[in-house]
Short mmCIF file of C-alpha atoms in Angstrom, two decimals:
data_model
loop_
_atom_site.label_atom_id
_atom_site.label_comp_id
_atom_site.label_asym_id
_atom_site.label_seq_id
_atom_site.Cartn_x
_atom_site.Cartn_y
_atom_site.Cartn_z
CA MET A 1 4.22 -175.95 -70.00
CA ARG A 2 5.05 -179.19 -71.83
CA VAL A 3 7.29 -181.61 -69.76
CA THR A 4 10.35 -183.07 -71.52
CA GLU A 5 9.51 -186.14 -73.39
CA THR A 6 11.48 -189.15 -74.16
CA ARG A 7 11.86 -190.00 -77.83
CA ILE A 8 10.62 -193.47 -78.66
CA ARG A 9 14.23 -194.47 -79.49
CA ASP A 10 15.36 -193.59 -76.10
CA GLY A 11 12.26 -195.13 -74.69
CA LEU A 12 13.51 -198.64 -75.94
CA ARG A 13 16.12 -198.50 -73.13
CA HIS A 14 13.40 -198.27 -70.46
CA GLY A 15 11.92 -201.65 -72.12
CA ILE A 16 15.10 -203.60 -71.63
CA PRO A 17 14.22 -205.12 -68.14
CA LEU A 18 10.89 -206.20 -69.54
CA PHE A 19 12.51 -208.36 -72.11
CA VAL A 20 13.48 -211.53 -70.11
CA PRO A 21 10.30 -211.86 -68.02
CA THR A 22 8.16 -211.33 -71.07
CA ALA A 23 10.17 -213.76 -73.16
CA ALA A 24 9.85 -216.37 -70.31
CA LEU A 25 5.97 -216.11 -70.40
CA GLY A 26 6.16 -216.33 -74.09
CA VAL A 27 8.04 -219.45 -73.90
CA SER A 28 5.29 -220.80 -71.64
CA PHE A 29 2.67 -219.67 -73.86
CA GLY A 30 4.35 -221.60 -76.98
CA VAL A 31 4.83 -224.74 -74.89
CA LEU A 32 1.18 -224.81 -73.68
CA ALA A 33 -0.32 -223.65 -76.91
CA LYS A 34 1.61 -225.82 -79.50
CA PRO A 35 -0.32 -229.26 -78.62
CA LEU A 36 -3.62 -227.57 -79.26
CA MET A 37 -2.86 -224.95 -81.95
CA GLY A 38 0.33 -226.42 -83.79
CA PRO A 39 3.57 -224.51 -84.31
CA VAL A 40 2.42 -221.52 -86.45
CA ALA A 41 -0.89 -220.32 -85.00
CA PRO A 42 0.75 -219.47 -81.41
CA VAL A 43 3.40 -217.24 -82.89
CA VAL A 44 0.91 -215.46 -85.33
CA MET A 45 -1.29 -215.06 -82.30
CA SER A 46 1.49 -213.30 -80.30
CA VAL A 47 2.19 -210.88 -83.16
CA VAL A 48 -1.29 -209.88 -83.97
CA VAL A 49 -3.05 -210.20 -80.52
CA PHE A 50 0.09 -209.33 -78.40
CA SER A 51 -1.74 -209.88 -74.96
CA GLY A 52 -0.51 -212.38 -72.50
CA GLY A 53 -3.61 -212.13 -70.58
CA ALA A 54 -6.07 -212.64 -73.35
CA GLN A 55 -4.02 -215.26 -75.11
CA PHE A 56 -3.80 -217.54 -71.70
CA ALA A 57 -7.32 -216.85 -71.19
CA ALA A 58 -8.59 -217.98 -74.62
CA LEU A 59 -6.07 -220.92 -74.50
CA SER A 60 -7.30 -222.28 -71.35
CA VAL A 61 -11.02 -222.14 -72.68
CA LEU A 62 -9.79 -224.04 -75.84
CA GLN A 63 -7.96 -226.54 -73.51
CA ALA A 64 -11.02 -227.13 -71.54
CA ALA A 65 -12.82 -228.09 -74.89
CA GLY A 66 -14.75 -224.87 -75.01
CA THR A 67 -16.24 -223.33 -78.14
CA ALA A 68 -14.32 -220.65 -80.03
CA GLY A 69 -16.93 -218.04 -79.03
CA ALA A 70 -16.23 -218.81 -75.39
CA ALA A 71 -12.62 -218.39 -76.00
CA ILE A 72 -13.23 -215.12 -77.61
CA ILE A 73 -15.27 -213.79 -74.70
CA ALA A 74 -12.73 -214.99 -72.27
CA GLY A 75 -9.96 -213.05 -74.23
CA LEU A 76 -12.15 -210.03 -74.62
CA LEU A 77 -13.07 -209.78 -70.92
CA MET A 78 -9.39 -210.13 -70.07
CA ASN A 79 -8.59 -207.28 -72.28
CA ALA A 80 -11.54 -204.87 -71.37
CA ARG A 81 -8.92 -203.13 -69.19
CA TRP A 82 -7.59 -201.60 -72.24
CA VAL A 83 -10.54 -199.31 -72.25
CA PRO A 84 -9.82 -197.28 -69.00
CA MET A 85 -6.04 -197.58 -69.86
CA SER A 86 -6.69 -196.20 -73.23
CA LEU A 87 -8.91 -193.39 -71.85
CA ALA A 88 -6.06 -192.57 -69.37
CA ALA A 89 -3.20 -192.43 -71.97
CA THR A 90 -4.96 -190.66 -74.76
CA PRO A 91 -4.27 -187.10 -73.56
CA SER A 92 -0.58 -187.95 -73.59
CA LEU A 93 -0.52 -189.23 -77.09
CA ARG A 94 -0.06 -186.93 -80.18
CA GLY A 95 -1.88 -185.79 -83.25
CA GLY A 96 -5.54 -186.19 -84.23
CA ARG A 97 -7.99 -189.05 -83.50
CA ALA A 98 -6.64 -191.20 -86.26
CA ARG A 99 -3.00 -190.95 -85.12
CA ARG A 100 -3.58 -191.18 -81.46
CA ALA A 101 -5.73 -194.34 -82.12
CA ALA A 102 -2.71 -195.73 -84.00
CA GLU A 103 -0.31 -194.89 -81.07
CA ALA A 104 -2.81 -196.30 -78.70
CA GLN A 105 -1.97 -199.84 -80.07
CA GLY A 106 1.20 -199.38 -78.18
CA ILE A 107 -0.60 -199.47 -74.68
CA VAL A 108 0.47 -202.60 -72.81
CA ASP A 109 0.40 -203.00 -69.14
CA ALA A 110 4.14 -202.67 -68.14
CA PRO A 111 5.09 -199.99 -70.44
CA PHE A 112 1.89 -198.06 -69.49
CA VAL A 113 3.04 -198.38 -65.85
CA LEU A 114 6.68 -197.27 -66.52
CA ALA A 115 5.40 -194.29 -68.62
CA ASP A 116 3.17 -193.02 -65.77
CA ARG A 117 4.50 -189.90 -64.23
CA GLY A 118 2.03 -190.06 -61.45
CA ASP A 119 0.31 -186.69 -62.18
CA GLY A 120 -2.17 -188.09 -64.74
CA THR A 121 0.28 -187.85 -67.61
CA PHE A 122 2.31 -190.49 -69.53
CA ASP A 123 5.71 -190.24 -71.15
CA ARG A 124 4.73 -191.15 -74.73
CA GLY A 125 8.34 -192.20 -75.70
CA VAL A 126 8.87 -194.45 -72.86
CA MET A 127 5.50 -196.23 -73.28
CA LEU A 128 5.86 -196.74 -77.08
CA GLY A 129 9.67 -197.55 -76.87
CA ALA A 130 9.25 -200.04 -73.90
CA THR A 131 6.26 -201.66 -75.78
CA LEU A 132 8.57 -202.36 -78.77
CA VAL A 133 11.03 -204.19 -76.63
CA GLN A 134 8.16 -205.95 -74.69
CA GLY A 135 6.67 -207.08 -77.99
CA ALA A 136 10.07 -208.48 -79.26
CA GLY A 137 10.38 -210.55 -76.01
CA TRP A 138 6.93 -211.88 -76.28
CA VAL A 139 7.04 -213.00 -79.86
CA SER A 140 10.51 -214.44 -79.64
CA GLY A 141 9.68 -216.23 -76.45
CA THR A 142 6.55 -217.71 -78.15
CA LEU A 143 8.72 -218.90 -80.87
CA ALA A 144 11.28 -220.39 -78.55
CA GLY A 145 8.45 -222.11 -76.58
CA VAL A 146 7.12 -223.63 -79.87
CA LEU A 147 10.35 -224.93 -80.88
CA VAL A 148 11.69 -226.34 -77.66
CA GLY A 149 8.21 -227.51 -76.84
CA ASN A 150 8.18 -230.97 -75.39
CA ALA A 151 11.84 -230.89 -74.40
CA LEU A 152 10.83 -228.26 -71.83
CA GLY A 153 7.93 -230.39 -70.18
CA ASP A 154 5.16 -228.72 -68.30
CA PRO A 155 5.88 -224.94 -67.51
CA SER A 156 4.19 -225.03 -64.32
CA LYS A 157 6.83 -227.48 -62.92
CA LEU A 158 9.16 -224.77 -63.65
CA GLY A 159 7.05 -222.17 -61.85
CA LEU A 160 6.59 -220.08 -64.98
CA ASP A 161 3.06 -219.34 -64.02
CA ALA A 162 4.30 -217.50 -60.79
CA ILE A 163 6.18 -214.92 -63.24
CA PHE A 164 3.01 -213.02 -64.10
CA PRO A 165 1.93 -212.20 -60.56
CA ALA A 166 5.46 -211.29 -59.39
CA PHE A 167 5.91 -209.23 -62.43
CA TYR A 168 2.89 -207.31 -61.78
CA LEU A 169 3.50 -206.94 -57.92
CA LEU A 170 7.09 -205.43 -58.71
CA LEU A 171 5.42 -202.69 -60.99
CA LEU A 172 2.68 -202.22 -58.29
CA VAL A 173 5.30 -201.68 -55.73
CA GLU A 174 6.98 -199.05 -57.81
CA GLU A 175 3.51 -197.45 -58.76
CA ALA A 176 1.90 -197.18 -55.40
CA ARG A 177 3.84 -194.51 -53.92
CA THR A 178 1.24 -192.26 -52.54
CA ARG A 179 -1.04 -192.87 -49.81
CA ARG A 180 -3.97 -192.46 -52.31
CA ALA A 181 -2.46 -194.87 -54.77
CA ARG A 182 -2.26 -197.48 -51.82
CA ALA A 183 -5.79 -196.81 -50.80
CA VAL A 184 -6.76 -197.31 -54.43
CA ALA A 185 -4.79 -200.68 -54.55
CA ALA A 186 -6.64 -201.96 -51.35
CA VAL A 187 -9.96 -201.21 -52.69
CA ALA A 188 -9.04 -202.85 -56.06
CA ALA A 189 -7.77 -205.88 -54.19
CA VAL A 190 -11.01 -206.26 -52.34
CA ILE A 191 -13.16 -205.68 -55.53
CA ALA A 192 -10.98 -208.39 -57.53
CA LEU A 193 -11.06 -210.98 -54.66
CA SER A 194 -14.70 -211.00 -54.06
CA LEU A 195 -15.66 -211.07 -57.66
CA MET A 196 -13.27 -213.82 -58.57
CA THR A 197 -15.45 -216.31 -56.49
CA PHE A 198 -18.15 -216.14 -59.02
CA ALA A 199 -17.40 -213.68 -61.96
CA PRO A 200 -15.99 -215.06 -65.22
CA PRO A 201 -12.27 -214.54 -65.78
CA GLY A 202 -11.24 -210.88 -66.67
CA VAL A 203 -14.32 -209.25 -64.95
CA PRO A 204 -12.44 -209.08 -61.67
CA VAL A 205 -9.73 -206.97 -63.44
CA ILE A 206 -11.92 -204.62 -65.16
CA ALA A 207 -14.05 -204.06 -62.02
CA ALA A 208 -10.98 -203.51 -60.15
CA SER A 209 -10.06 -200.64 -62.27
CA ALA A 210 -13.06 -198.66 -60.96
CA ALA A 211 -11.23 -198.21 -57.92
CA ALA A 212 -9.33 -195.45 -59.68
CA LEU A 213 -12.56 -193.46 -59.34
CA LEU A 214 -11.42 -192.67 -55.77
CA GLY A 215 -9.68 -189.77 -57.54
CA LEU A 216 -12.89 -188.17 -58.03
CA ARG A 217 -12.70 -187.14 -54.14
CA ARG A 218 -10.39 -184.20 -53.45
CA MET B 1 -11.52 -222.36 -85.19
CA ILE B 2 -8.19 -221.33 -83.82
CA TRP B 3 -7.83 -218.83 -86.51
CA ALA B 4 -11.22 -217.37 -85.98
CA VAL B 5 -10.34 -216.89 -82.46
CA ILE B 6 -7.03 -215.29 -83.36
CA ALA B 7 -8.75 -212.96 -86.01
CA VAL B 8 -11.55 -211.82 -83.77
CA LEU B 9 -9.19 -211.22 -80.64
CA SER B 10 -6.61 -209.09 -82.81
CA VAL B 11 -9.35 -206.79 -84.26
CA ALA B 12 -11.15 -206.53 -80.99
CA ASN B 13 -7.97 -205.76 -79.21
CA ALA B 14 -6.97 -203.08 -81.72
CA ALA B 15 -10.61 -201.51 -81.03
CA LEU B 16 -10.37 -201.68 -77.39
CA LYS B 17 -6.92 -199.88 -77.29
CA ALA B 18 -8.44 -197.31 -79.92
CA SER B 19 -11.37 -196.65 -77.63
CA GLY B 20 -9.85 -193.94 -75.71
CA PRO B 21 -8.67 -191.68 -78.98
CA LEU B 22 -11.85 -192.33 -80.66
CA ALA B 23 -13.96 -191.11 -77.70
CA LEU B 24 -11.71 -188.25 -76.54
CA GLY B 25 -9.85 -187.11 -79.68
CA GLY B 26 -7.43 -184.39 -78.66
CA ARG B 27 -9.42 -183.04 -75.74
CA GLU B 28 -7.50 -181.74 -72.77
CA PRO B 29 -8.46 -183.57 -69.45
CA SER B 30 -10.01 -181.62 -66.38
CA GLU B 31 -8.15 -181.58 -63.14
CA ARG B 32 -10.42 -184.15 -61.72
CA ALA B 33 -9.89 -186.52 -64.68
CA LEU B 34 -6.22 -186.12 -64.44
CA ARG B 35 -6.60 -187.42 -60.66
CA VAL B 36 -8.54 -190.33 -61.80
CA ILE B 37 -6.18 -191.05 -64.70
CA SER B 38 -3.19 -191.05 -62.11
CA LEU B 39 -4.75 -194.03 -60.20
CA VAL B 40 -5.65 -196.16 -63.18
CA ALA B 41 -2.36 -197.87 -63.05
CA PRO B 42 -2.33 -199.14 -59.43
CA ALA B 43 -6.09 -200.02 -59.65
CA VAL B 44 -5.42 -202.29 -62.83
CA LEU B 45 -2.19 -203.61 -61.62
CA THR B 46 -3.67 -204.66 -58.30
CA GLY B 47 -6.41 -206.44 -60.15
CA LEU B 48 -3.92 -208.32 -62.17
CA VAL B 49 -1.80 -209.14 -59.23
CA VAL B 50 -4.85 -210.71 -57.40
CA TYR B 51 -6.05 -212.34 -60.55
CA GLU B 52 -2.76 -214.03 -61.73
CA ALA B 53 -1.71 -214.91 -58.07
CA VAL B 54 -5.19 -216.87 -56.97
CA ALA B 55 -7.22 -217.51 -60.14
CA GLY B 56 -8.36 -221.23 -60.42
CA ARG B 57 -7.86 -223.17 -63.60
CA ASP B 58 -11.38 -222.48 -65.00
CA SER B 59 -12.91 -220.04 -62.58
CA GLY B 60 -13.08 -219.46 -58.86
CA LEU B 61 -10.12 -219.12 -56.43
CA ALA B 62 -7.24 -221.41 -56.04
CA PHE B 63 -4.62 -220.97 -53.29
CA ASP B 64 -1.43 -222.93 -54.38
CA GLU B 65 2.34 -222.77 -54.84
CA ARG B 66 2.07 -219.59 -56.73
CA LEU B 67 1.46 -217.70 -53.51
CA VAL B 68 4.77 -219.07 -52.01
CA GLY B 69 6.53 -217.75 -55.20
CA LEU B 70 4.78 -214.42 -54.95
CA GLY B 71 5.81 -214.25 -51.32
CA ALA B 72 9.40 -214.83 -52.21
CA ALA B 73 9.12 -212.20 -54.98
CA GLY B 74 7.77 -209.80 -52.38
CA VAL B 75 11.06 -210.37 -50.30
CA ALA B 76 13.20 -209.80 -53.25
CA ILE B 77 11.34 -206.75 -54.17
CA ALA B 78 11.81 -205.31 -50.55
CA ALA B 79 15.50 -206.09 -51.05
CA ARG B 80 15.41 -203.92 -54.10
CA ALA B 81 16.43 -206.71 -56.32
CA PRO B 82 16.35 -206.06 -60.06
CA MET B 83 13.35 -207.25 -62.15
CA TRP B 84 15.18 -210.28 -63.65
CA ILE B 85 16.09 -211.70 -60.22
CA VAL B 86 12.64 -211.03 -58.80
CA ILE B 87 11.26 -213.14 -61.73
CA ILE B 88 13.78 -215.99 -61.20
CA VAL B 89 13.08 -215.95 -57.47
CA ALA B 90 9.31 -216.25 -58.13
CA ALA B 91 9.58 -219.05 -60.64
CA ALA B 92 12.12 -221.14 -58.75
CA THR B 93 10.47 -220.82 -55.30
CA THR B 94 7.28 -221.79 -57.04
CA ALA B 95 8.91 -224.61 -58.71
CA ALA B 96 10.63 -225.82 -55.45
CA ALA B 97 7.30 -225.78 -53.54
CA ARG B 98 5.73 -227.81 -56.19
CA ALA B 99 8.39 -230.46 -56.29
CA LEU B 100 8.08 -230.85 -52.49
CA THR B 101 4.42 -231.23 -52.38
#
């Protein structure tokens, strides 16, 4: 009993709402990264790393005159959440190990959530299609940020740093439809908040993902 | 140094994303596994909301104007505003709160 699955081409449409918020975040990354990294590296980073969380985390370490190693660790911790997310999405991907590993490169927060059917399966076409749109927004936003740079001034004056939490909150509200999902969210919030007082960035997020284990109970 | 950070993060990122397929291959998940899987998104998202809303500049907690923006975004979400409106409301409210303080 295979549920109908969207084709990647049709999945692109699901990603359209992601373009503007992602591009706005890309602009703020480009603006903030340029003084430290020059004009080319931020854009290359957005193409090959393609992860807002990790890129901002690494950037803030470098801005505080941290070492390359510390910046890498910050980025890795921020991205450790890909492990539970990849384990979760794997059964919904296609083909053997290698093909699935290639398709798994399209796992990104918002498309992962949009593709979540709520029953433990994911709509592969929605996830991969939406990821293409989000990637386009992220890279073009970064490029725009590098180009306008100083003209825009400090992105935090424009409140651009509030886009991330608002964006995730919107996705969360759509996602937490069941009682159990809301219970998981409450536990995850407590875990994240209590760890944030002392743990390095990223750790609270990966630890919060353990709240999904509430699903082991009937 | 920048390029080393970019290179290592891009390779590590690909490996982290490939971890599920490499560990599981084409195995079918059990019913319990499906229940856990269905809860991964709300758990991770909650962690991200909390983190992005109150993370301090270097570490620890910081309660600042972002929370005002997030509250306004919550109102917009409750009013079923589309995503781009929610984003603008969050940014504009945060910027206004910063301009006032």
